[in-house]
CSV table of C-alpha atoms in Angstrom, one decimal:
chain,number,residue,atom,x,y,z
A,1,UNK,CA,0.0,0.1,0.1
A,2,UNK,CA,1.3,3.3,-0.8
A,3,UNK,CA,1.5,6.6,1.3
A,4,UNK,CA,-1.3,8.3,-0.6
A,5,UNK,CA,-3.7,5.3,0.2
A,6,UNK,CA,-2.8,5.4,3.8
A,7,UNK,CA,-3.4,8.8,4.1
A,8,UNK,CA,-7.0,8.6,2.4
A,9,UNK,CA,-7.8,5.7,4.6
A,10,UNK,CA,-7.0,8.0,7.7
A,11,UNK,CA,-8.8,10.7,6.6
A,12,UNK,CA,-12.0,8.2,5.8
A,13,UNK,CA,-11.8,6.6,9.0
A,14,UNK,CA,-11.6,9.9,10.8
A,15,UNK,CA,-14.6,11.0,9.1
A,16,UNK,CA,-16.9,8.0,9.4
A,17,UNK,CA,-15.8,7.9,13.3
A,18,UNK,CA,-16.3,11.6,13.8
A,19,UNK,CA,-13.0,12.0,15.1
A,20,UNK,CA,-11.9,15.8,15.6
A,21,UNK,CA,-8.3,15.0,16.1
A,22,UNK,CA,-5.4,12.6,15.7
A,23,UNK,CA,-1.8,12.9,16.0
A,24,UNK,CA,0.6,10.6,14.5
A,25,UNK,CA,4.5,10.2,15.4
A,26,UNK,CA,7.3,8.4,14.1
A,27,UNK,CA,11.1,9.3,14.4
A,28,UNK,CA,11.0,11.5,11.5
A,29,UNK,CA,7.6,12.3,11.1
A,30,UNK,CA,4.5,14.5,13.0
A,31,UNK,CA,1.4,14.5,11.6
A,32,UNK,CA,-1.5,16.4,13.3
A,33,UNK,CA,-4.8,16.4,11.7
A,34,UNK,CA,-7.7,18.3,13.5
A,35,UNK,CA,-11.1,19.5,12.9
A,36,UNK,CA,-12.9,22.5,13.7
A,37,UNK,CA,-9.5,24.6,14.6
A,38,UNK,CA,-10.2,27.5,12.5
A,39,UNK,CA,-13.6,29.1,12.7
A,40,UNK,CA,-13.8,31.3,9.2
A,41,UNK,CA,-16.3,33.7,10.7
A,42,UNK,CA,-14.2,34.5,14.0
A,43,UNK,CA,-10.8,34.2,13.4
A,44,UNK,CA,-10.0,36.0,16.4
A,45,UNK,CA,-10.6,32.9,18.5
A,46,UNK,CA,-7.9,30.7,16.8
A,47,UNK,CA,-5.9,29.1,19.7
A,48,UNK,CA,-2.8,26.8,19.4
A,49,UNK,CA,-1.9,27.6,16.0
A,50,UNK,CA,1.5,29.0,15.1
A,51,UNK,CA,1.5,32.9,14.5
A,52,UNK,CA,2.5,32.7,10.7
A,53,UNK,CA,-0.2,30.4,10.0
A,54,UNK,CA,-2.6,32.9,12.2
A,55,UNK,CA,-1.6,35.7,9.7
A,56,UNK,CA,-2.2,33.7,6.8
A,57,UNK,CA,-5.7,32.7,7.8
A,58,UNK,CA,-6.5,36.3,9.0
A,59,UNK,CA,-5.4,37.9,5.4
A,60,UNK,CA,-7.6,35.1,4.0
A,61,UNK,CA,-10.6,35.9,6.1
A,62,UNK,CA,-10.0,39.9,5.4
A,63,UNK,CA,-10.1,39.0,1.6
A,64,UNK,CA,-13.0,36.7,1.7
A,65,UNK,CA,-15.0,39.4,3.4
A,66,UNK,CA,-13.9,41.9,0.9
A,67,UNK,CA,-15.0,40.1,-1.8
A,68,UNK,CA,-18.3,39.5,-0.2
A,69,UNK,CA,-18.6,43.1,-0.1
A,70,UNK,CA,-17.9,43.9,-3.3
A,71,UNK,CA,-20.5,41.0,-4.5
A,72,UNK,CA,-23.2,42.8,-2.3
A,73,UNK,CA,-22.5,46.3,-4.1
A,74,UNK,CA,-22.6,44.5,-7.5
A,75,UNK,CA,-26.2,43.1,-6.6
A,76,UNK,CA,-27.6,46.4,-5.5
A,77,UNK,CA,-30.2,47.4,-8.4
A,78,UNK,CA,-29.6,50.6,-10.2
A,79,UNK,CA,-26.0,50.6,-9.7
A,80,UNK,CA,-23.8,48.5,-12.0
A,81,UNK,CA,-24.3,45.3,-14.2
A,82,UNK,CA,-22.0,43.3,-15.9
A,83,UNK,CA,-22.6,41.5,-19.3
A,84,UNK,CA,-21.0,38.0,-19.1
A,85,UNK,CA,-20.2,35.4,-21.7
A,86,UNK,CA,-23.1,32.6,-22.4
A,87,UNK,CA,-20.1,30.4,-23.8
A,88,UNK,CA,-16.7,29.9,-24.2
A,89,UNK,CA,-15.3,31.6,-27.5
A,90,UNK,CA,-13.0,34.2,-29.1
A,91,UNK,CA,-14.3,37.8,-27.8
A,92,UNK,CA,-14.5,40.6,-30.8
A,93,UNK,CA,-15.4,44.0,-30.1
A,94,UNK,CA,-16.5,44.7,-34.1
A,95,UNK,CA,-18.2,42.8,-36.7
A,96,UNK,CA,-15.1,42.8,-38.8
A,97,UNK,CA,-11.2,43.6,-38.2
A,98,UNK,CA,-11.1,47.1,-40.0
A,99,UNK,CA,-14.7,48.1,-38.8
A,100,UNK,CA,-15.7,50.1,-36.1
A,101,UNK,CA,-16.5,48.5,-32.5
A,102,UNK,CA,-19.9,48.1,-31.5
A,103,UNK,CA,-19.6,50.0,-28.0
A,104,UNK,CA,-17.1,52.1,-26.7
A,105,UNK,CA,-16.4,52.9,-23.1
A,106,UNK,CA,-18.8,56.2,-22.1
A,107,UNK,CA,-21.3,55.0,-24.9
A,108,UNK,CA,-25.2,54.5,-23.7
A,109,UNK,CA,-26.4,51.1,-24.6
A,110,UNK,CA,-30.3,50.2,-25.0
A,111,UNK,CA,-31.7,46.7,-24.6
A,112,UNK,CA,-31.4,44.4,-27.5
A,113,UNK,CA,-28.3,46.5,-28.7
A,114,UNK,CA,-25.6,44.1,-29.7
A,115,UNK,CA,-22.4,44.7,-27.7
A,116,UNK,CA,-19.8,42.4,-29.0
A,117,UNK,CA,-19.5,39.0,-30.8
A,118,UNK,CA,-18.1,35.7,-29.5
A,119,UNK,CA,-16.9,33.1,-31.9
A,120,UNK,CA,-17.2,29.6,-31.0
A,121,UNK,CA,-16.8,26.8,-33.2
A,122,UNK,CA,-16.4,29.0,-36.3
A,123,UNK,CA,-19.8,30.5,-35.6
A,124,UNK,CA,-20.3,34.2,-34.8
A,125,UNK,CA,-22.6,34.7,-31.9
A,126,UNK,CA,-23.8,38.4,-31.2
A,127,UNK,CA,-24.2,39.2,-27.7
A,128,UNK,CA,-26.8,41.7,-26.8
A,129,UNK,CA,-27.5,43.9,-23.9
A,130,UNK,CA,-30.4,43.1,-21.6
A,131,UNK,CA,-30.4,46.7,-20.1
A,132,UNK,CA,-30.2,50.3,-20.6
A,133,UNK,CA,-27.0,52.0,-19.2
A,134,UNK,CA,-23.8,53.5,-19.7
A,135,UNK,CA,-20.7,51.5,-20.5
A,136,UNK,CA,-18.1,51.9,-17.9
A,137,UNK,CA,-15.5,49.3,-18.6
A,138,UNK,CA,-14.5,46.5,-21.3
A,139,UNK,CA,-13.2,43.9,-19.2
A,140,UNK,CA,-11.5,42.0,-22.2
A,141,UNK,CA,-9.5,42.7,-25.1
A,142,UNK,CA,-10.3,42.5,-28.6
A,143,UNK,CA,-9.6,38.6,-29.3
A,144,UNK,CA,-9.1,37.1,-26.1
A,145,UNK,CA,-10.4,33.8,-25.4
A,146,UNK,CA,-13.6,34.1,-22.7
A,147,UNK,CA,-14.8,31.1,-20.6
A,148,UNK,CA,-18.5,31.0,-19.9
A,149,UNK,CA,-19.8,33.1,-17.1
A,150,UNK,CA,-16.9,35.5,-17.5
A,151,UNK,CA,-17.5,39.2,-17.1
A,152,UNK,CA,-17.0,41.1,-20.3
A,153,UNK,CA,-18.6,44.5,-19.7
A,154,UNK,CA,-19.4,46.8,-16.8
A,155,UNK,CA,-22.3,48.9,-17.4
A,156,UNK,CA,-23.7,51.7,-15.3
A,157,UNK,CA,-27.5,50.9,-15.3
A,158,UNK,CA,-29.7,54.0,-15.6
């Protein structure tokens, strides 16, 4: 049996038997597996953890809270909206290489207005706006490959 299988068996056994802490010591190795040491909601109650790890966990907690605040601001109606890619493909700002772009930063767009094209499997898919507002930022460059759900354009809702 290899080391990875042993570790998996230990973790499975801990989960099945509802064990919260186990420590394994050998001459060269010291392994401590423990659950519920860190409560992400209240990082100030961390005990018995080295200072360096405490600092890292607190930084992660602060970043997580910052991201949660940003998400809350994005969901408040009437402030900003984001047009996201409905598919994986290549983002284009204009209908052809030498033509003017569909939109620019500062333009006011209306519902059903084409804002960009995403090429997927040699098909050109026109992406339309669903809202009325002002283009604040175009988040990707012309010719970039985008993922499904990736933010493309930031709009200030009117």
